[in-house]
Short mmCIF file of C-alpha atoms in Angstrom, two decimals:
data_model
loop_
_atom_site.label_atom_id
_atom_site.label_comp_id
_atom_site.label_asym_id
_atom_site.label_seq_id
_atom_site.Cartn_x
_atom_site.Cartn_y
_atom_site.Cartn_z
CA MET A 431 -0.08 -0.18 -0.06
CA LYS A 432 3.09 2.17 1.11
CA ILE A 433 4.31 1.58 -2.80
CA LYS A 434 0.42 2.71 -4.55
CA LYS A 435 1.13 5.69 -2.10
CA THR A 436 4.77 6.96 -3.42
CA ALA A 437 3.77 6.00 -7.07
CA ALA A 438 0.45 7.76 -6.94
CA ARG A 439 2.73 10.98 -5.83
CA LEU A 440 5.88 10.08 -7.84
CA LEU A 441 3.20 10.24 -10.87
CA GLY A 442 0.58 12.84 -9.56
CA ARG A 443 0.49 16.60 -11.35
CA SER A 444 3.58 18.02 -9.23
CA MET A 445 6.03 14.75 -10.81
CA ILE A 446 4.39 16.30 -14.09
CA PHE A 447 5.66 19.24 -14.05
CA GLY A 448 8.96 18.65 -12.46
CA VAL A 449 9.69 16.52 -14.94
CA LEU A 450 8.58 18.81 -17.86
CA LEU A 451 11.23 21.41 -16.01
CA LEU A 452 13.43 19.06 -15.90
CA MET A 453 13.17 17.84 -20.02
CA GLN A 454 13.03 22.02 -20.13
CA ILE A 455 17.03 22.20 -18.08
CA LEU A 456 18.40 19.43 -20.27
CA PHE A 457 16.88 20.57 -23.12
CA LEU A 458 18.12 24.39 -22.88
CA ILE A 459 21.81 22.57 -21.29
CA ALA A 460 22.00 20.80 -24.47
CA ALA A 461 20.70 23.42 -27.16
CA VAL A 462 24.02 25.83 -25.51
CA ILE A 463 25.93 23.34 -26.05
CA SER A 464 25.70 22.33 -29.90
CA ILE A 465 24.78 25.86 -30.40
CA GLY A 466 27.42 27.49 -31.95
CA LYS A 467 27.20 27.67 -34.96
CA ASN A 468 23.35 26.80 -34.87
CA ILE A 469 21.94 29.15 -32.90
CA PHE A 470 19.94 30.18 -36.10
CA THR A 471 18.47 26.90 -36.85
CA VAL A 472 17.81 25.86 -33.28
CA TYR A 473 15.93 29.38 -32.45
CA THR A 474 14.19 29.66 -35.78
CA PHE A 475 13.07 25.84 -34.25
CA ILE A 476 12.35 26.41 -30.91
CA ALA A 477 9.60 29.42 -32.00
CA ALA A 478 8.27 27.76 -34.86
CA ALA A 479 6.74 24.71 -32.52
CA ASP A 480 6.30 27.87 -29.91
CA ILE A 481 4.11 29.39 -33.00
CA CYS A 482 2.10 25.64 -33.98
CA PHE A 483 1.44 24.49 -29.83
CA SER A 484 0.18 28.34 -29.17
CA LEU A 485 -2.46 27.89 -32.68
CA ILE A 486 -3.03 24.03 -31.31
CA ILE A 487 -4.03 25.03 -28.44
CA ILE A 488 -5.96 28.21 -29.05
CA ASN A 489 -8.25 27.05 -31.51
CA SER A 490 -9.57 24.22 -28.45
CA SER A 491 -12.33 23.86 -27.29
CA GLU A 492 -11.06 24.08 -24.05
CA PRO A 493 -11.93 26.55 -21.70
CA SER A 494 -10.02 29.48 -21.70
CA ALA A 495 -8.15 28.78 -17.89
CA TYR A 496 -7.40 26.58 -19.67
CA LYS A 497 -5.77 27.18 -22.53
CA LEU A 498 -4.14 30.13 -20.64
CA THR A 499 -2.17 27.78 -18.11
CA TRP A 500 -0.58 25.24 -21.11
CA LEU A 501 -0.27 29.36 -23.43
CA PHE A 502 2.10 30.38 -19.65
CA ALA A 503 4.07 26.62 -19.42
CA VAL A 504 4.63 26.82 -23.94
CA ASN A 505 6.03 30.10 -23.68
CA ILE A 506 7.92 29.70 -20.46
CA PHE A 507 8.92 25.84 -21.64
CA PRO A 508 9.70 26.14 -25.39
CA PHE A 509 8.56 23.08 -27.13
CA VAL A 510 8.97 20.28 -23.93
CA GLY A 511 5.58 22.22 -22.74
CA GLY A 512 3.60 22.35 -26.12
CA ILE A 513 4.36 17.45 -25.41
CA GLY A 514 2.95 17.86 -22.71
CA TYR A 515 0.38 19.70 -23.86
CA ILE A 516 0.08 17.70 -26.94
CA PHE A 517 0.92 13.79 -24.28
CA MET A 518 -2.32 15.15 -22.17
CA ARG A 519 -4.66 15.25 -25.06
CA ILE A 520 -3.88 12.24 -26.47
CA SER A 521 -4.10 9.94 -22.86
CA ARG A 522 -7.31 10.93 -23.02
CA SER A 523 -7.94 9.24 -25.35
CA ILE A 524 -7.43 5.41 -23.59
CA PRO A 525 -10.05 5.05 -21.67
CA ARG A 526 -12.89 4.71 -24.27
CA THR A 527 -13.97 1.64 -22.98
CA ALA A 528 -15.15 3.23 -20.42
CA GLU A 529 -16.34 6.25 -21.97
CA ARG A 530 -18.69 3.58 -24.44
CA ASN A 531 -19.85 1.72 -21.75
CA TYR A 532 -21.12 4.97 -19.44
CA ARG A 533 -22.90 6.15 -22.59
CA ARG A 534 -25.03 2.78 -24.09
CA ASN A 535 -25.00 1.34 -20.03
CA SER A 536 -28.17 3.24 -18.93
CA VAL A 537 -30.30 0.94 -16.29
CA GLU A 538 -33.80 2.64 -18.33
CA PRO A 539 -34.75 4.89 -19.88
CA LEU A 540 -34.90 8.22 -17.18
CA LEU A 541 -38.40 9.42 -19.17
CA GLN A 542 -39.92 13.23 -17.98
CA ASP A 543 -43.58 12.57 -16.33
CA ASN A 544 -44.94 14.17 -18.63
CA THR A 545 -48.13 15.74 -15.72
CA VAL A 546 -44.69 16.53 -13.14
CA ALA A 547 -44.10 18.67 -16.29
CA ALA A 548 -46.65 20.38 -17.22
CA GLU A 549 -47.78 21.45 -13.03
CA PHE A 550 -43.72 22.48 -12.28
CA LEU A 551 -43.55 24.95 -15.38
CA GLU A 552 -47.40 26.11 -14.31
CA GLU A 553 -46.00 26.35 -10.53
CA TYR A 554 -41.98 27.87 -11.40
CA PRO A 555 -41.97 29.21 -15.44
CA GLN A 556 -38.28 30.67 -14.55
CA TYR A 557 -37.22 27.60 -13.95
CA PHE A 558 -39.14 25.35 -16.84
CA GLY A 559 -35.97 26.39 -18.93
CA LEU A 560 -33.23 24.85 -16.40
CA ALA A 561 -35.01 21.99 -15.86
CA LYS A 562 -35.33 21.00 -18.68
CA TYR A 563 -31.42 21.06 -19.91
CA VAL A 564 -30.71 18.92 -16.98
CA ALA A 565 -33.32 16.58 -18.24
CA GLU A 566 -32.43 16.93 -21.37
CA TYR A 567 -28.43 17.21 -21.67
CA GLY A 568 -27.78 15.73 -17.76
CA GLY A 569 -30.34 12.97 -18.55
CA TYR A 570 -32.17 12.58 -14.98
CA PRO A 571 -36.26 14.49 -15.55
CA VAL A 572 -37.86 16.35 -12.65
CA CYS A 573 -39.70 14.65 -10.08
CA ARG A 574 -42.10 15.51 -7.15
CA CYS A 575 -40.30 16.08 -3.39
CA GLU A 576 -42.23 13.90 -2.12
CA ASN A 577 -40.11 13.63 1.58
CA ALA A 578 -36.47 15.70 1.64
CA GLU A 579 -34.52 16.45 5.08
CA TYR A 580 -32.29 17.47 4.90
CA PHE A 581 -28.35 17.10 7.25
CA PRO A 582 -26.35 20.10 8.47
CA ILE A 583 -24.02 18.01 10.26
CA GLY A 584 -22.27 14.57 9.62
CA GLU A 585 -22.97 12.93 12.20
CA GLN A 586 -27.24 13.80 11.47
CA TRP A 587 -26.73 11.90 7.80
CA PHE A 588 -23.48 8.99 9.59
CA ASP A 589 -26.81 8.57 13.06
CA SER A 590 -30.00 8.43 9.57
CA VAL A 591 -27.77 6.14 7.19
CA ILE A 592 -26.69 3.56 10.08
CA LYS A 593 -30.81 3.35 11.25
CA GLU A 594 -32.51 3.09 7.38
CA LEU A 595 -29.35 0.47 6.08
CA GLU A 596 -30.72 -1.53 8.86
CA ASN A 597 -33.26 -1.10 7.45
CA ALA A 598 -32.36 -2.84 3.52
CA GLU A 599 -34.98 -5.79 2.71
CA LYS A 600 -33.80 -5.98 -0.82
CA PHE A 601 -30.36 -4.18 -2.12
CA ILE A 602 -28.20 -1.34 -0.61
CA PHE A 603 -26.10 0.08 -2.65
CA MET A 604 -22.82 2.62 -2.39
CA GLU A 605 -20.04 5.20 -3.66
CA PHE A 606 -18.16 7.50 -2.82
CA PHE A 607 -14.29 9.25 -3.70
CA ILE A 608 -13.01 9.16 0.38
CA ILE A 609 -12.76 5.83 2.17
CA ARG A 610 -10.45 5.46 5.21
CA GLU A 611 -10.03 2.99 8.27
CA GLY A 612 -11.25 3.80 11.00
CA TYR A 613 -15.02 3.28 13.21
CA VAL A 614 -18.00 4.53 10.51
CA LEU A 615 -16.12 1.95 8.04
CA ALA A 616 -15.72 -0.46 11.00
CA LYS A 617 -19.53 0.10 11.61
CA ILE A 618 -21.27 0.95 8.36
CA SER A 619 -19.27 -2.65 7.61
CA GLU A 620 -20.40 -4.49 9.91
CA ILE A 621 -23.73 -3.81 9.12
CA LEU A 622 -23.49 -4.25 5.07
CA LEU A 623 -21.11 -8.16 5.91
CA ARG A 624 -24.32 -8.61 7.53
CA LYS A 625 -27.20 -7.87 4.92
CA ALA A 626 -24.95 -9.42 2.65
CA ALA A 627 -25.40 -12.39 4.52
CA GLU A 628 -28.91 -12.43 4.44
CA GLY A 629 -28.66 -12.28 0.54
CA ILE A 630 -29.45 -8.92 0.71
CA ASP A 631 -28.13 -7.50 -3.06
CA VAL A 632 -24.81 -5.18 -1.51
CA ARG A 633 -22.49 -3.38 -4.20
CA LEU A 634 -20.06 -0.72 -2.55
CA LEU A 635 -18.01 2.13 -5.80
CA TYR A 636 -15.14 3.06 -4.53
CA ASP A 637 -12.48 5.25 -6.80
CA GLY A 638 -9.39 4.23 -7.82
CA ILE A 639 -7.35 6.85 -6.33
CA GLY A 640 -9.51 8.47 -3.42
CA THR A 641 -10.01 5.56 -1.49
CA GLY A 642 -7.82 2.64 -4.03
CA ILE A 643 -4.63 4.50 -2.07
CA ASN A 644 -6.06 4.54 1.54
CA ASP A 645 -5.40 2.12 3.83
CA CYS A 646 -8.41 0.16 4.08
CA MET A 647 -8.45 -2.20 0.69
CA GLU A 648 -8.65 -5.04 3.96
CA VAL A 649 -11.44 -3.94 5.30
CA ILE A 650 -12.51 -3.64 1.53
CA GLY A 651 -11.22 -7.43 0.59
CA LYS A 652 -12.96 -8.97 4.08
CA LEU A 653 -16.23 -6.95 2.63
CA GLU A 654 -15.37 -9.50 -0.22
CA ARG A 655 -15.11 -12.06 1.39
CA GLY A 656 -17.80 -11.70 3.50
CA GLY A 657 -20.87 -11.77 0.01
CA VAL A 658 -20.66 -7.35 -0.89
CA LYS A 659 -20.32 -7.11 -4.38
CA CYS A 660 -17.16 -4.28 -4.60
CA ARG A 661 -15.63 -3.06 -7.55
CA GLU A 662 -13.05 0.47 -8.53
CA PHE A 663 -13.41 3.37 -10.50
CA ASN A 664 -11.43 3.70 -13.00
CA PRO A 665 -7.85 2.59 -10.41
CA PHE A 666 -4.75 2.76 -10.96
CA ARG A 667 -1.76 2.44 -13.00
CA PRO A 668 1.49 3.55 -13.34
CA PHE A 669 1.69 5.64 -15.72
CA LEU A 670 1.51 9.59 -16.82
CA SER A 671 -1.83 9.46 -17.64
CA SER A 672 -3.88 12.66 -17.74
CA VAL A 673 -7.12 9.30 -17.67
CA GLN A 674 -5.94 9.47 -13.56
CA ASN A 675 -7.92 13.28 -13.73
CA ASN A 676 -11.22 11.75 -14.17
CA ARG A 677 -11.66 10.44 -10.51
CA ASP A 678 -16.23 9.66 -9.29
CA HIS A 679 -16.00 12.32 -6.98
CA ARG A 680 -19.28 11.06 -5.75
CA LYS A 681 -21.54 10.39 -2.34
CA ILE A 682 -24.44 8.36 -3.32
CA ILE A 683 -26.48 5.77 -1.26
CA VAL A 684 -29.75 3.91 -1.97
CA ILE A 685 -31.58 1.95 -0.51
CA ASP A 686 -34.00 -0.21 -1.54
CA GLY A 687 -34.70 1.56 -4.00
CA LYS A 688 -36.61 4.00 -1.49
CA LYS A 689 -34.67 6.10 0.09
CA ALA A 690 -31.32 8.02 -1.19
CA PHE A 691 -28.67 9.71 0.25
CA SER A 692 -26.41 12.23 -1.25
CA GLY A 693 -23.87 15.52 0.01
CA GLY A 694 -20.85 16.34 0.64
CA THR A 695 -19.97 12.89 2.61
CA ASN A 696 -17.83 10.24 2.61
CA LEU A 697 -16.69 7.20 4.19
CA ALA A 698 -13.95 8.76 6.91
CA ASP A 699 -13.87 9.83 10.56
CA GLU A 700 -13.68 13.41 9.75
CA TYR A 701 -17.10 14.01 8.28
CA ILE A 702 -18.50 13.68 11.06
CA ASN A 703 -15.95 14.74 13.53
CA ARG A 704 -14.12 11.58 15.46
CA ARG A 705 -11.09 12.19 14.25
CA GLU A 706 -10.18 16.84 14.43
CA ARG A 707 -8.32 17.04 10.80
CA PHE A 708 -7.78 21.09 10.28
CA GLY A 709 -10.92 22.26 13.10
CA HIS A 710 -14.29 21.43 12.91
CA TRP A 711 -15.40 19.61 10.26
CA LYS A 712 -18.38 21.12 9.08
CA ASP A 713 -20.15 18.92 5.79
CA THR A 714 -23.83 18.65 4.30
CA ALA A 715 -26.19 16.07 3.20
CA VAL A 716 -29.87 15.14 2.07
CA MET A 717 -31.93 11.77 2.45
CA LEU A 718 -35.00 11.39 0.33
CA GLU A 719 -37.31 9.10 -0.59
CA GLY A 720 -40.07 8.54 -3.29
CA SER A 721 -40.27 8.83 -7.18
CA ALA A 722 -36.40 10.48 -7.49
CA VAL A 723 -34.69 8.23 -6.33
CA TRP A 724 -34.65 6.14 -8.81
CA ASN A 725 -32.45 8.73 -10.82
CA TYR A 726 -30.12 8.30 -8.41
CA THR A 727 -30.67 4.18 -9.12
CA VAL A 728 -29.47 4.55 -12.42
CA MET A 729 -26.23 7.26 -11.44
CA PHE A 730 -25.34 4.30 -9.67
CA LEU A 731 -25.88 1.64 -12.19
CA GLN A 732 -25.01 3.36 -15.01
CA LEU A 733 -21.45 3.93 -13.30
CA TRP A 734 -20.48 0.63 -12.05
CA ASP A 735 -21.26 -1.37 -16.01
CA SER A 736 -18.51 1.67 -16.73
CA PHE A 737 -15.38 -0.27 -15.94
CA ALA A 738 -16.79 -4.06 -16.51
CA GLU A 739 -14.98 -6.08 -18.62
CA GLY A 740 -17.66 -6.00 -22.56
CA ARG A 741 -21.13 -4.92 -21.82
CA CYS A 742 -22.48 -4.82 -18.76
CA CYS A 743 -25.97 -3.89 -18.62
CA THR A 744 -27.74 -3.92 -15.08
CA GLU A 745 -31.00 -5.35 -15.12
CA TYR A 746 -33.03 -4.26 -12.23
CA ARG A 747 -35.60 -2.72 -11.59
CA PRO A 748 -36.64 -1.12 -7.66
CA LEU A 749 -40.08 -0.34 -6.10
CA ILE A 750 -40.69 2.70 -6.06
CA PRO A 751 -42.83 3.88 -3.22
CA ALA A 752 -45.90 4.66 -3.60
CA ARG A 753 -46.26 8.11 -4.62
CA TYR A 754 -47.34 11.37 -2.21
CA LYS A 755 -47.26 14.45 -3.27
CA ARG A 756 -44.92 17.29 -0.88
CA LYS A 757 -44.54 21.01 -1.95
CA GLY A 758 -42.23 22.09 -4.46
CA PHE A 759 -39.92 19.64 -6.80
CA ILE A 760 -35.98 17.95 -6.79
CA GLN A 761 -33.74 16.92 -10.00
CA PRO A 762 -31.08 14.95 -9.22
CA PHE A 763 -28.45 15.34 -11.66
CA SER A 764 -24.90 13.54 -12.58
CA ASP A 765 -22.15 14.93 -14.51
CA SER A 766 -19.90 12.94 -16.65
CA PRO A 767 -16.64 14.71 -18.31
CA PHE A 768 -16.62 11.61 -21.69
CA ASP A 769 -19.16 14.73 -22.59
CA ASN A 770 -19.03 18.36 -23.74
CA GLU A 771 -21.52 19.56 -21.51
CA THR A 772 -20.31 21.13 -18.17
CA VAL A 773 -23.65 20.50 -16.59
CA GLY A 774 -22.26 20.71 -11.98
CA LYS A 775 -21.60 24.48 -13.67
CA ARG A 776 -24.38 25.52 -15.96
CA VAL A 777 -26.64 24.76 -12.90
CA TYR A 778 -24.59 26.92 -10.97
CA LEU A 779 -24.52 29.63 -13.29
CA GLU A 780 -28.10 29.91 -14.49
CA LEU A 781 -29.03 29.88 -10.44
CA ILE A 782 -27.23 33.39 -9.91
CA ASN A 783 -28.49 35.07 -13.34
CA THR A 784 -32.20 34.61 -12.58
CA ALA A 785 -31.52 35.47 -9.02
CA ARG A 786 -33.21 38.82 -7.87
CA ASP A 787 -32.72 39.49 -4.68
CA TYR A 788 -30.23 36.51 -2.84
CA VAL A 789 -27.51 33.76 -3.52
CA MET A 790 -25.92 31.47 -1.03
CA ILE A 791 -23.43 29.72 -1.48
CA THR A 792 -20.92 27.70 1.02
CA THR A 793 -18.08 25.70 -0.87
CA PRO A 794 -14.89 23.70 0.52
CA TYR A 795 -12.21 25.01 -2.42
CA PHE A 796 -13.71 28.06 -3.98
CA ILE A 797 -11.73 28.76 -7.63
CA PRO A 798 -14.78 30.31 -10.32
CA ASP A 799 -13.43 30.42 -14.07
CA GLU A 800 -14.19 33.76 -15.96
CA GLU A 801 -17.56 32.91 -16.36
CA LEU A 802 -18.36 32.56 -13.13
CA LEU A 803 -16.53 35.53 -11.20
CA ASN A 804 -17.84 37.92 -13.93
CA ALA A 805 -21.68 36.03 -12.94
CA LEU A 806 -21.70 36.44 -9.86
CA ILE A 807 -20.20 40.19 -10.06
CA PHE A 808 -22.90 40.62 -12.61
CA ALA A 809 -25.02 39.74 -10.05
CA ALA A 810 -23.54 42.34 -6.99
CA ARG A 811 -24.11 44.35 -8.70
CA LYS A 812 -27.81 43.86 -10.45
CA GLY A 813 -28.70 44.61 -6.79
CA VAL A 814 -28.34 41.15 -6.12
CA GLU A 815 -27.32 39.88 -2.53
CA ILE A 816 -24.41 37.57 -3.19
CA LYS A 817 -22.95 35.48 0.13
CA LEU A 818 -20.48 33.19 -0.05
CA ILE A 819 -18.75 30.59 3.14
CA ILE A 820 -15.79 28.45 2.98
CA PRO A 821 -13.26 28.15 4.98
CA HIS A 822 -11.25 29.23 7.44
CA ILE A 823 -8.82 25.99 8.03
CA PRO A 824 -7.87 24.87 4.43
CA ASP A 825 -7.04 20.83 3.36
CA LYS A 826 -4.41 22.67 1.23
CA LYS A 827 -3.22 25.99 1.62
CA TYR A 828 -2.57 26.21 -2.05
CA VAL A 829 -5.89 26.14 -3.02
CA HIS A 830 -7.11 28.88 0.28
CA ILE A 831 -3.73 31.20 -1.42
CA ILE A 832 -5.65 30.89 -5.24
CA THR A 833 -9.05 30.59 -3.10
CA ARG A 834 -8.40 35.05 -1.16
CA SER A 835 -6.42 36.14 -4.44
CA PHE A 836 -10.68 36.97 -5.65
CA PHE A 837 -11.41 38.57 -2.26
CA PRO A 838 -10.60 41.55 -2.69
CA GLU A 839 -12.54 42.60 -6.63
CA LEU A 840 -14.97 39.67 -4.34
CA VAL A 841 -15.86 42.27 -2.14
CA GLU A 842 -15.67 45.14 -3.26
CA ALA A 843 -18.13 44.30 -5.92
CA GLY A 844 -20.57 44.38 -2.44
CA ILE A 845 -20.39 40.28 -2.07
CA LYS A 846 -19.76 39.37 1.47
CA VAL A 847 -17.58 36.29 1.94
CA TYR A 848 -17.84 34.72 5.20
CA GLU A 849 -14.59 32.60 6.23
CA TYR A 850 -16.07 29.76 8.78
CA LEU A 851 -13.83 29.78 12.19
CA PRO A 852 -14.59 27.14 13.43
CA GLY A 853 -12.94 25.25 11.08
CA PHE A 854 -13.40 24.09 8.07
CA ILE A 855 -16.63 23.41 6.07
CA HIS A 856 -16.61 20.85 2.95
CA GLY A 857 -20.57 20.95 2.11
CA LYS A 858 -21.70 21.93 -0.86
CA CYS A 859 -25.00 24.18 -1.49
CA CYS A 860 -26.73 27.18 -3.64
CA VAL A 861 -29.49 28.77 -2.31
CA SER A 862 -31.24 31.07 -5.22
CA ASP A 863 -34.09 33.40 -3.47
CA GLY A 864 -35.97 30.98 -1.57
CA LYS A 865 -37.06 29.15 -4.82
CA ALA A 866 -34.16 27.38 -5.92
CA ALA A 867 -31.48 25.02 -4.55
CA VAL A 868 -28.40 23.05 -4.94
CA ILE A 869 -27.14 20.80 -2.86
CA GLY A 870 -24.28 17.85 -3.73
CA SER A 871 -20.32 16.87 -4.70
CA ILE A 872 -20.09 19.84 -6.97
CA ASN A 873 -17.37 21.96 -5.86
CA PHE A 874 -16.99 25.52 -7.93
CA ASP A 875 -13.77 25.15 -8.77
CA TYR A 876 -12.72 23.39 -12.46
CA ARG A 877 -11.73 19.56 -11.27
CA SER A 878 -15.25 19.46 -10.17
CA PHE A 879 -17.26 20.34 -13.29
CA TYR A 880 -14.65 19.38 -15.75
CA MET A 881 -12.53 16.32 -14.47
CA HIS A 882 -15.52 14.91 -11.64
CA PHE A 883 -17.92 12.67 -11.94
CA GLU A 884 -20.20 15.28 -10.34
CA THR A 885 -23.83 14.50 -8.64
CA ALA A 886 -26.68 17.06 -6.98
CA ALA A 887 -29.64 17.92 -6.97
CA ILE A 888 -31.85 21.06 -7.48
CA PHE A 889 -34.58 21.68 -4.59
CA TYR A 890 -37.13 23.72 -7.10
CA GLY A 891 -40.01 25.14 -4.40
CA ALA A 892 -38.99 22.74 -1.29
CA GLU A 893 -39.67 23.07 2.50
CA VAL A 894 -35.78 21.38 2.62
CA ILE A 895 -35.18 24.77 1.17
CA SER A 896 -35.54 27.21 3.50
CA GLU A 897 -33.39 24.57 6.38
CA ILE A 898 -30.98 24.70 3.40
CA GLN A 899 -31.24 28.55 4.37
CA HIS A 900 -31.46 28.54 7.57
CA ASP A 901 -28.63 25.77 8.16
CA PHE A 902 -26.45 28.89 6.30
CA ASP A 903 -27.89 31.90 8.50
CA LYS A 904 -26.33 29.75 11.40
CA THR A 905 -22.83 29.21 9.81
CA ALA A 906 -22.79 32.50 8.79
CA GLU A 907 -23.16 33.86 12.85
CA LEU A 908 -19.78 31.23 13.86
CA SER A 909 -17.74 32.91 10.39
CA HIS A 910 -15.58 36.09 9.79
CA LEU A 911 -16.59 38.81 6.76
CA VAL A 912 -13.90 39.46 5.06
CA THR A 913 -12.99 43.17 5.15
CA TYR A 914 -11.33 44.73 2.07
CA GLU A 915 -8.90 46.74 3.99
CA GLU A 916 -8.21 43.10 4.94
CA CYS A 917 -7.60 41.84 1.49
CA ARG A 918 -5.07 44.77 0.68
CA LYS A 919 -2.94 43.52 3.48
CA ARG A 920 -2.35 40.75 2.38
CA SER A 921 1.78 39.83 2.76
CA ILE A 922 4.03 40.17 -1.26
CA PHE A 923 4.81 36.28 -0.28
CA GLU A 924 0.90 35.76 -0.43
CA ARG A 925 0.80 37.81 -3.46
CA LEU A 926 3.07 36.73 -5.99
CA ALA A 927 1.94 32.61 -4.75
CA ALA A 928 -1.47 33.50 -5.98
CA TRP A 929 -0.46 35.32 -9.03
CA ILE A 930 1.92 32.50 -9.77
CA LEU A 931 -0.78 29.55 -8.99
CA VAL A 932 -4.10 31.35 -10.54
CA ILE A 933 -2.38 30.62 -13.96
CA PHE A 934 -2.49 27.12 -12.32
CA SER A 935 -5.76 26.50 -11.01
CA PRO A 936 -6.68 24.30 -13.76
CA VAL A 937 -4.79 21.33 -13.55
CA PHE A 938 -4.59 21.96 -9.30
#
């Protein structure tokens, strides 16, 4: 396991950057040694390569922030930077089998209920375009919000998960980015083994890096021997490839097709504060009942089958409980890096653009691209009250430095930026005008929008929105409101670090 962790670090983004830098140094040394009469030829070759690589990057379909990063790399490291970009583009073709499986292994067509759509249009016409977009391009229809329970802290989520797992009768599907040994895993493992022994279909899908390089494989092996079907998503392979960037960042639990859990919580002790990391850990999650659970069931099975060998399409029809009307609607959806639709980012943008009164956002990682940043600032200048809560104690210092570099522009535009003083806030929520809200696994950064498999649920007019908003207000009371004077007092070192790091933020 230590060897695997070491290999992951050696073949990570930092190592790739180091290798490219070393190649550049060697290239320059070789050029200097042989320069002599060939100086014009060497210079012409480098300049031509620089121009060619720059044209390829500029005319690519990549987001502008990503292009800027590579253009900077090409200009600082001529030739070698371009080779690095081409390599990253070519290496994306490796998971074609998984991509084909993902596209075709839809368990069952997720068709929009026309009656629900008509009711939605009548009650919330301002969000009909958003719901239509998510249904058509994300593949997940809007449903009646038959029942939803919001968990403002990981401890409440964990208690509810334990209770519902004990009541499972047909199947348990679980999908997580991070699984670590500890109290949480031990408690859940005991239940999963017992349920598998009872003949219940128990499946566990975990990420190959988020979990695969952690010290919990012995427990997962025990689960497999006990009848739990375990599958590793995109296993870590010891070779340089951008494929390793496509991670399963989703957190999903589906029980009997009747109840589903999702949010920011993983299976590790820090998420319920049984282990202290970065101060008090605040996370959020929801539990759903009713027809919307089928969306999560399809999400899980579609990805479960993607990395199976050959064509593998699970035939499963869960029992959907009797429906009963409640106020509002819900639209659980998934976002995939295999297509060109940045569904998660578009959802956030639409909630910001359509807001008339206020927008509330909590996120552990806030590295907006130009489009999102402009949307937030423009909304604030229109008179929309924008409030943002981020961690005061970061888990990644370089991310915190980049995030703080946006503070002066945000605060100057009238956006209220809060830092959660007790510690680290990991919840990902967005509330717009008290009428719509999103909660799930999607961060405000490049990796969540473009590289990871993510999931979230959009609530329209549901009662749970007021609970999310109330929790936001309570969290803001425990947070520090950043002032413009504080933004101006940043150290020279932090400013210089931010200038450099923000250029490479799309690849962090």
